[in-house]
Amino acid sequence: TQLLEQSPQFLSIQEGENLTVYCNSSSVFSSLQWYRQEPGEGPVLLVTVVTGGEVKKLKRLTFQFGDARKDSSLHITAAQPGDTGLYLCAGAERGSTLGRLYFGRGTQLTVWP
Amino acid sequence: NAGVTQTPKFQVLKTGQSMTLQCAQDMNHEYMSWYRQDPGMGLRLIHYSVGAGITDQGEVPNGYNVSRSTTEDFPLRLLSAAPSQTSVYFCASSFRSPGSSRATQYFGPGTRLTVL
């Protein structure tokens, strides 16, 4: 059983379109992170959100942490081919031993020119 | 700084063989973790360490051993390889708890392991 459910699993869009990726759980997290991974490389951290309702922006990427700290979303405005990659959410479960981070299955995004 | 380094990059084993995946970091990070990544499964935590001499199990620890004798190194040992351990293995490190808002977890480039 996956602690974090990501959707959609695959997303194929044209350059310029907007998209949203969701990360949901029935568990409460002390923090939630979003990573981006390119083929043959390890994931790279994009953002960490820790406060319920928190919104963080990174250029065209907007990250939101749910009020109850059980879910998060990643919104990309005007997607570009350079945004192509595997997006992973990961949560530090509230009350769990420090160091344990749980990942979702990932969303493979392809942006066509 | 080299960051997080992993060796080897690729490895093929036969069922029953043993091997050690090496991981080293030069950032003086306390926290280190081993993950495996399988298609459609995301990353799953195998073992992690919150400092030298301290290790703990993650989600999928069976078949793997770790030790942390120094801050820099965190090797992962496969005692008797099985085809189910075919995967890409990532090592990661961070200065504070990887879930902390003040921490960035850095990943190595991965080791692609095939067990025949």
PDB file of C-alpha atoms in Angstrom:
ATOM      1  CA  THR A   1       0.000   0.000   0.000  1.00  0.00           C
ATOM      2  CA  GLN A   2       1.385   3.353  -1.082  1.00  0.00           C
ATOM      3  CA  LEU A   3       1.293   5.992   1.626  1.00  0.00           C
ATOM      4  CA  LEU A   4       1.231   8.787  -0.944  1.00  0.00           C
ATOM      5  CA  GLU A   5      -0.914   8.530  -4.072  1.00  0.00           C
ATOM      6  CA  GLN A   6       0.138  10.629  -7.023  1.00  0.00           C
ATOM      7  CA  SER A   7      -2.005  11.417 -10.021  1.00  0.00           C
ATOM      8  CA  PRO A   8      -1.906  11.319 -12.890  1.00  0.00           C
ATOM      9  CA  GLN A   9       0.789   8.736 -13.459  1.00  0.00           C
ATOM     10  CA  PHE A  10       1.459  10.019 -16.994  1.00  0.00           C
ATOM     11  CA  LEU A  11       0.847  13.424 -18.515  1.00  0.00           C
ATOM     12  CA  SER A  12       1.559  14.383 -22.118  1.00  0.00           C
ATOM     13  CA  ILE A  13       0.819  17.964 -23.118  1.00  0.00           C
ATOM     14  CA  GLN A  14       1.712  20.645 -25.649  1.00  0.00           C
ATOM     15  CA  GLU A  15       4.019  23.530 -24.890  1.00  0.00           C
ATOM     16  CA  GLY A  16       2.112  26.452 -23.372  1.00  0.00           C
ATOM     17  CA  GLU A  17      -0.549  24.376 -21.614  1.00  0.00           C
ATOM     18  CA  ASN A  18      -1.136  24.416 -17.871  1.00  0.00           C
ATOM     19  CA  LEU A  19      -1.158  21.297 -15.718  1.00  0.00           C
ATOM     20  CA  THR A  20      -1.659  20.151 -12.142  1.00  0.00           C
ATOM     21  CA  VAL A  21      -0.220  17.103 -10.408  1.00  0.00           C
ATOM     22  CA  TYR A  22      -1.771  15.828  -7.199  1.00  0.00           C
ATOM     23  CA  CYS A  23      -0.329  14.047  -4.194  1.00  0.00           C
ATOM     24  CA  ASN A  24      -2.838  12.638  -1.706  1.00  0.00           C
ATOM     25  CA  SER A  25      -2.768  10.620   1.488  1.00  0.00           C
ATOM     26  CA  SER A  26      -4.895   9.693   4.455  1.00  0.00           C
ATOM     27  CA  SER A  27      -1.915  10.398   6.729  1.00  0.00           C
ATOM     28  CA  VAL A  28      -0.828  13.722   8.159  1.00  0.00           C
ATOM     29  CA  PHE A  29       2.667  14.859   7.217  1.00  0.00           C
ATOM     30  CA  SER A  30       4.985  17.183   9.057  1.00  0.00           C
ATOM     31  CA  SER A  31       6.325  18.282   5.683  1.00  0.00           C
ATOM     32  CA  LEU A  32       5.952  17.445   2.040  1.00  0.00           C
ATOM     33  CA  GLN A  33       8.508  17.762  -0.706  1.00  0.00           C
ATOM     34  CA  TRP A  34       8.478  17.796  -4.488  1.00  0.00           C
ATOM     35  CA  TYR A  35      11.363  16.453  -6.552  1.00  0.00           C
ATOM     36  CA  ARG A  36      12.105  16.363 -10.257  1.00  0.00           C
ATOM     37  CA  GLN A  37      14.099  13.526 -11.794  1.00  0.00           C
ATOM     38  CA  GLU A  38      15.639  13.271 -15.242  1.00  0.00           C
ATOM     39  CA  PRO A  39      16.591   9.971 -16.915  1.00  0.00           C
ATOM     40  CA  GLY A  40      19.784   8.437 -15.533  1.00  0.00           C
ATOM     41  CA  GLU A  41      19.999  10.880 -12.638  1.00  0.00           C
ATOM     42  CA  GLY A  42      18.899  11.096  -9.039  1.00  0.00           C
ATOM     43  CA  PRO A  43      15.934  13.237  -7.952  1.00  0.00           C
ATOM     44  CA  VAL A  44      16.535  16.922  -7.304  1.00  0.00           C
ATOM     45  CA  LEU A  45      14.600  18.748  -4.595  1.00  0.00           C
ATOM     46  CA  LEU A  46      12.318  21.534  -5.889  1.00  0.00           C
ATOM     47  CA  VAL A  47      10.532  22.657  -2.730  1.00  0.00           C
ATOM     48  CA  THR A  48       9.563  21.732   0.836  1.00  0.00           C
ATOM     49  CA  VAL A  49       6.244  22.837   2.348  1.00  0.00           C
ATOM     50  CA  VAL A  50       5.627  22.531   6.059  1.00  0.00           C
ATOM     51  CA  THR A  51       2.613  24.668   7.015  1.00  0.00           C
ATOM     52  CA  GLY A  52      -0.983  23.693   6.241  1.00  0.00           C
ATOM     53  CA  GLY A  53      -2.293  25.918   3.450  1.00  0.00           C
ATOM     54  CA  GLU A  54       1.195  27.022   2.481  1.00  0.00           C
ATOM     55  CA  VAL A  55       1.773  28.111  -1.112  1.00  0.00           C
ATOM     56  CA  LYS A  56       5.239  28.381  -2.629  1.00  0.00           C
ATOM     57  CA  LYS A  57       6.131  29.589  -6.093  1.00  0.00           C
ATOM     58  CA  LEU A  58       9.190  28.710  -8.109  1.00  0.00           C
ATOM     59  CA  LYS A  59       8.997  30.661 -11.373  1.00  0.00           C
ATOM     60  CA  ARG A  60       6.169  28.966 -13.317  1.00  0.00           C
ATOM     61  CA  LEU A  61       5.697  26.231 -10.679  1.00  0.00           C
ATOM     62  CA  THR A  62       3.241  26.687  -7.807  1.00  0.00           C
ATOM     63  CA  PHE A  63       3.202  24.255  -4.888  1.00  0.00           C
ATOM     64  CA  GLN A  64       0.423  24.034  -2.341  1.00  0.00           C
ATOM     65  CA  PHE A  65       0.161  22.089   0.917  1.00  0.00           C
ATOM     66  CA  GLY A  66      -3.361  21.150   1.989  1.00  0.00           C
ATOM     67  CA  ASP A  67      -4.849  22.751   5.085  1.00  0.00           C
ATOM     68  CA  ALA A  68      -4.908  19.386   6.867  1.00  0.00           C
ATOM     69  CA  ARG A  69      -1.368  18.552   5.697  1.00  0.00           C
ATOM     70  CA  LYS A  70      -2.539  15.364   4.005  1.00  0.00           C
ATOM     71  CA  ASP A  71      -2.217  16.431   0.391  1.00  0.00           C
ATOM     72  CA  SER A  72      -0.326  18.679  -1.966  1.00  0.00           C
ATOM     73  CA  SER A  73      -0.459  19.884  -5.551  1.00  0.00           C
ATOM     74  CA  LEU A  74       2.026  21.090  -8.123  1.00  0.00           C
ATOM     75  CA  HIS A  75       0.738  23.465 -10.797  1.00  0.00           C
ATOM     76  CA  ILE A  76       2.825  24.384 -13.834  1.00  0.00           C
ATOM     77  CA  THR A  77       1.814  27.402 -15.904  1.00  0.00           C
ATOM     78  CA  ALA A  78       2.676  27.580 -19.594  1.00  0.00           C
ATOM     79  CA  ALA A  79       4.646  24.332 -19.624  1.00  0.00           C
ATOM     80  CA  GLN A  80       7.848  24.168 -21.631  1.00  0.00           C
ATOM     81  CA  PRO A  81       9.741  21.173 -23.081  1.00  0.00           C
ATOM     82  CA  GLY A  82      12.392  21.744 -20.405  1.00  0.00           C
ATOM     83  CA  ASP A  83       9.780  20.838 -17.759  1.00  0.00           C
ATOM     84  CA  THR A  84       9.753  17.252 -19.050  1.00  0.00           C
ATOM     85  CA  GLY A  85      10.701  14.780 -16.327  1.00  0.00           C
ATOM     86  CA  LEU A  86       9.482  12.578 -13.498  1.00  0.00           C
ATOM     87  CA  TYR A  87       7.902  14.567 -10.656  1.00  0.00           C
ATOM     88  CA  LEU A  88       7.874  12.911  -7.262  1.00  0.00           C
ATOM     89  CA  CYS A  89       6.215  13.961  -4.043  1.00  0.00           C
ATOM     90  CA  ALA A  90       7.609  12.782  -0.712  1.00  0.00           C
ATOM     91  CA  GLY A  91       6.339  13.176   2.816  1.00  0.00           C
ATOM     92  CA  ALA A  92       7.826  13.045   6.280  1.00  0.00           C
ATOM     93  CA  GLU A  93       5.073  11.317   8.251  1.00  0.00           C
ATOM     94  CA  ARG A  94       4.043  13.174  11.369  1.00  0.00           C
ATOM     95  CA  GLY A  95       5.355  11.443  14.442  1.00  0.00           C
ATOM     96  CA  SER A  96       7.616   9.069  12.519  1.00  0.00           C
ATOM     97  CA  THR A  97      11.277   8.579  13.251  1.00  0.00           C
ATOM     98  CA  LEU A  98      13.416  11.349  11.849  1.00  0.00           C
ATOM     99  CA  GLY A  99      14.926  10.451   8.514  1.00  0.00           C
ATOM    100  CA  ARG A 100      12.027   8.450   7.108  1.00  0.00           C
ATOM    101  CA  LEU A 101      10.693   9.963   3.919  1.00  0.00           C
ATOM    102  CA  TYR A 102       7.915   8.294   1.908  1.00  0.00           C
ATOM    103  CA  PHE A 103       7.659   8.809  -1.844  1.00  0.00           C
ATOM    104  CA  GLY A 104       4.741   8.678  -4.225  1.00  0.00           C
ATOM    105  CA  ARG A 105       4.971   6.641  -7.431  1.00  0.00           C
ATOM    106  CA  GLY A 106       5.673   9.722  -9.527  1.00  0.00           C
ATOM    107  CA  THR A 107       4.138  11.581 -12.466  1.00  0.00           C
ATOM    108  CA  GLN A 108       5.930  11.303 -15.799  1.00  0.00           C
ATOM    109  CA  LEU A 109       5.446  14.612 -17.593  1.00  0.00           C
ATOM    110  CA  THR A 110       6.200  15.060 -21.285  1.00  0.00           C
ATOM    111  CA  VAL A 111       5.879  18.503 -22.833  1.00  0.00           C
ATOM    112  CA  TRP A 112       5.901  18.551 -26.628  1.00  0.00           C
ATOM    113  CA  PRO A 113       7.147  21.593 -28.561  1.00  0.00           C
TER     114      PRO A 113
ATOM    115  CA  ASN B   1      32.693  19.180  -3.277  1.00  0.00           C
ATOM    116  CA  ALA B   2      31.860  15.975  -5.126  1.00  0.00           C
ATOM    117  CA  GLY B   3      28.482  15.729  -3.364  1.00  0.00           C
ATOM    118  CA  VAL B   4      27.082  12.189  -3.146  1.00  0.00           C
ATOM    119  CA  THR B   5      29.012   9.575  -5.093  1.00  0.00           C
ATOM    120  CA  GLN B   6      27.951   6.008  -5.786  1.00  0.00           C
ATOM    121  CA  THR B   7      29.872   3.078  -7.185  1.00  0.00           C
ATOM    122  CA  PRO B   8      29.504   1.084  -9.298  1.00  0.00           C
ATOM    123  CA  LYS B   9      27.206   2.735 -11.828  1.00  0.00           C
ATOM    124  CA  PHE B  10      26.128  -0.587 -13.313  1.00  0.00           C
ATOM    125  CA  GLN B  11      26.343  -4.129 -11.948  1.00  0.00           C
ATOM    126  CA  VAL B  12      25.144  -7.559 -13.051  1.00  0.00           C
ATOM    127  CA  LEU B  13      24.987 -10.359 -10.494  1.00  0.00           C
ATOM    128  CA  LYS B  14      23.942 -13.970 -10.507  1.00  0.00           C
ATOM    129  CA  THR B  15      21.363 -15.202  -8.026  1.00  0.00           C
ATOM    130  CA  GLY B  16      23.018 -15.956  -4.696  1.00  0.00           C
ATOM    131  CA  GLN B  17      26.027 -13.698  -5.166  1.00  0.00           C
ATOM    132  CA  SER B  18      26.812 -10.993  -2.651  1.00  0.00           C
ATOM    133  CA  MET B  19      28.033  -7.480  -3.237  1.00  0.00           C
ATOM    134  CA  THR B  20      28.351  -4.062  -1.656  1.00  0.00           C
ATOM    135  CA  LEU B  21      27.069  -0.837  -3.182  1.00  0.00           C
ATOM    136  CA  GLN B  22      29.246   2.041  -2.114  1.00  0.00           C
ATOM    137  CA  CYS B  23      28.009   5.505  -1.168  1.00  0.00           C
ATOM    138  CA  ALA B  24      30.071   8.440   0.026  1.00  0.00           C
ATOM    139  CA  GLN B  25      29.380  12.107   0.687  1.00  0.00           C
ATOM    140  CA  ASP B  26      31.787  14.932   1.403  1.00  0.00           C
ATOM    141  CA  MET B  27      29.300  17.462   2.789  1.00  0.00           C
ATOM    142  CA  ASN B  28      29.548  16.339   6.440  1.00  0.00           C
ATOM    143  CA  HIS B  29      25.868  15.360   6.402  1.00  0.00           C
ATOM    144  CA  GLU B  30      24.483  13.430   9.348  1.00  0.00           C
ATOM    145  CA  TYR B  31      21.532  11.857   7.557  1.00  0.00           C
ATOM    146  CA  MET B  32      22.045   9.244   4.843  1.00  0.00           C
ATOM    147  CA  SER B  33      19.519   6.961   3.166  1.00  0.00           C
ATOM    148  CA  TRP B  34      19.304   4.163   0.630  1.00  0.00           C
ATOM    149  CA  TYR B  35      16.337   3.937  -1.748  1.00  0.00           C
ATOM    150  CA  ARG B  36      15.407   1.593  -4.543  1.00  0.00           C
ATOM    151  CA  GLN B  37      13.442   2.739  -7.561  1.00  0.00           C
ATOM    152  CA  ASP B  38      11.375   0.334  -9.609  1.00  0.00           C
ATOM    153  CA  PRO B  39       9.181   1.228 -12.611  1.00  0.00           C
ATOM    154  CA  GLY B  40       5.858   2.637 -11.474  1.00  0.00           C
ATOM    155  CA  MET B  41       6.804   2.352  -7.787  1.00  0.00           C
ATOM    156  CA  GLY B  42       8.538   5.623  -7.028  1.00  0.00           C
ATOM    157  CA  LEU B  43      11.349   5.447  -4.494  1.00  0.00           C
ATOM    158  CA  ARG B  44      11.148   3.127  -1.516  1.00  0.00           C
ATOM    159  CA  LEU B  45      13.326   3.551   1.556  1.00  0.00           C
ATOM    160  CA  ILE B  46      15.543   0.562   2.341  1.00  0.00           C
ATOM    161  CA  HIS B  47      17.654   1.723   5.299  1.00  0.00           C
ATOM    162  CA  TYR B  48      18.657   5.050   6.704  1.00  0.00           C
ATOM    163  CA  SER B  49      21.096   6.513   9.213  1.00  0.00           C
ATOM    164  CA  VAL B  50      20.852   9.597  11.406  1.00  0.00           C
ATOM    165  CA  GLY B  51      24.555   9.606  12.232  1.00  0.00           C
ATOM    166  CA  ALA B  52      27.677   7.506  12.481  1.00  0.00           C
ATOM    167  CA  GLY B  53      26.943   4.267  14.312  1.00  0.00           C
ATOM    168  CA  ILE B  54      23.158   4.647  14.027  1.00  0.00           C
ATOM    169  CA  THR B  55      21.060   2.892  11.389  1.00  0.00           C
ATOM    170  CA  ASP B  56      17.415   1.923  11.073  1.00  0.00           C
ATOM    171  CA  GLN B  57      15.138   0.070   8.698  1.00  0.00           C
ATOM    172  CA  GLY B  58      12.946   1.661   6.095  1.00  0.00           C
ATOM    173  CA  GLU B  59      10.004   0.257   4.132  1.00  0.00           C
ATOM    174  CA  VAL B  60      11.799  -2.597   2.336  1.00  0.00           C
ATOM    175  CA  PRO B  61      14.850  -3.692   4.390  1.00  0.00           C
ATOM    176  CA  ASN B  62      14.725  -7.460   3.799  1.00  0.00           C
ATOM    177  CA  GLY B  63      17.779  -8.817   1.989  1.00  0.00           C
ATOM    178  CA  TYR B  64      19.891  -5.722   2.664  1.00  0.00           C
ATOM    179  CA  ASN B  65      22.353  -4.763   5.398  1.00  0.00           C
ATOM    180  CA  VAL B  66      23.948  -1.416   6.168  1.00  0.00           C
ATOM    181  CA  SER B  67      26.513   0.025   8.525  1.00  0.00           C
ATOM    182  CA  ARG B  68      27.695   3.561   9.224  1.00  0.00           C
ATOM    183  CA  SER B  69      31.174   3.530  10.703  1.00  0.00           C
ATOM    184  CA  THR B  70      32.017   7.042   9.472  1.00  0.00           C
ATOM    185  CA  THR B  71      30.004  10.152   8.655  1.00  0.00           C
ATOM    186  CA  GLU B  72      31.116   9.997   5.022  1.00  0.00           C
ATOM    187  CA  ASP B  73      30.327   6.404   4.036  1.00  0.00           C
ATOM    188  CA  PHE B  74      27.118   4.389   4.016  1.00  0.00           C
ATOM    189  CA  PRO B  75      27.561   1.073   2.145  1.00  0.00           C
ATOM    190  CA  LEU B  76      24.618  -1.168   1.257  1.00  0.00           C
ATOM    191  CA  ARG B  77      25.250  -4.910   1.284  1.00  0.00           C
ATOM    192  CA  LEU B  78      23.276  -7.540  -0.584  1.00  0.00           C
ATOM    193  CA  LEU B  79      24.021 -10.819   1.185  1.00  0.00           C
ATOM    194  CA  SER B  80      22.468 -13.214  -1.348  1.00  0.00           C
ATOM    195  CA  ALA B  81      21.167 -11.458  -4.441  1.00  0.00           C
ATOM    196  CA  ALA B  82      17.747 -12.367  -5.821  1.00  0.00           C
ATOM    197  CA  PRO B  83      16.082 -11.364  -9.121  1.00  0.00           C
ATOM    198  CA  SER B  84      13.576  -9.312  -7.088  1.00  0.00           C
ATOM    199  CA  GLN B  85      16.459  -7.026  -6.141  1.00  0.00           C
ATOM    200  CA  THR B  86      16.920  -5.936  -9.740  1.00  0.00           C
ATOM    201  CA  SER B  87      16.434  -2.189  -9.462  1.00  0.00           C
ATOM    202  CA  VAL B  88      18.066   1.216  -9.502  1.00  0.00           C
ATOM    203  CA  TYR B  89      19.540   2.100  -6.135  1.00  0.00           C
ATOM    204  CA  PHE B  90      19.947   5.664  -4.925  1.00  0.00           C
ATOM    205  CA  CYS B  91      21.889   6.926  -1.960  1.00  0.00           C
ATOM    206  CA  ALA B  92      21.000  10.301  -0.463  1.00  0.00           C
ATOM    207  CA  SER B  93      22.283  12.572   2.268  1.00  0.00           C
ATOM    208  CA  SER B  94      21.127  15.696   4.091  1.00  0.00           C
ATOM    209  CA  PHE B  95      22.415  17.944   6.861  1.00  0.00           C
ATOM    210  CA  ARG B  96      19.220  17.700   8.885  1.00  0.00           C
ATOM    211  CA  SER B  97      16.261  15.341   8.760  1.00  0.00           C
ATOM    212  CA  PRO B  98      15.359  15.034   5.058  1.00  0.00           C
ATOM    213  CA  GLY B  99      11.817  16.135   5.874  1.00  0.00           C
ATOM    214  CA  SER B 100      12.958  19.332   7.528  1.00  0.00           C
ATOM    215  CA  SER B 101      12.095  22.629   5.870  1.00  0.00           C
ATOM    216  CA  ARG B 102      15.694  23.655   6.394  1.00  0.00           C
ATOM    217  CA  ALA B 103      17.221  20.577   4.816  1.00  0.00           C
ATOM    218  CA  THR B 104      17.937  19.637   1.234  1.00  0.00           C
ATOM    219  CA  GLN B 105      18.353  15.959   0.515  1.00  0.00           C
ATOM    220  CA  TYR B 106      20.969  15.334  -2.160  1.00  0.00           C
ATOM    221  CA  PHE B 107      20.848  12.186  -4.243  1.00  0.00           C
ATOM    222  CA  GLY B 108      23.677  10.308  -5.881  1.00  0.00           C
ATOM    223  CA  PRO B 109      23.558   9.312  -9.574  1.00  0.00           C
ATOM    224  CA  GLY B 110      22.345   5.801  -8.800  1.00  0.00           C
ATOM    225  CA  THR B 111      23.519   2.218  -9.305  1.00  0.00           C
ATOM    226  CA  ARG B 112      21.648   0.122 -11.830  1.00  0.00           C
ATOM    227  CA  LEU B 113      21.663  -3.483 -10.604  1.00  0.00           C
ATOM    228  CA  THR B 114      20.521  -6.535 -12.535  1.00  0.00           C
ATOM    229  CA  VAL B 115      20.274  -9.929 -10.848  1.00  0.00           C
ATOM    230  CA  LEU B 116      20.027 -12.885 -13.212  1.00  0.00           C
TER     231      LEU B 116
END
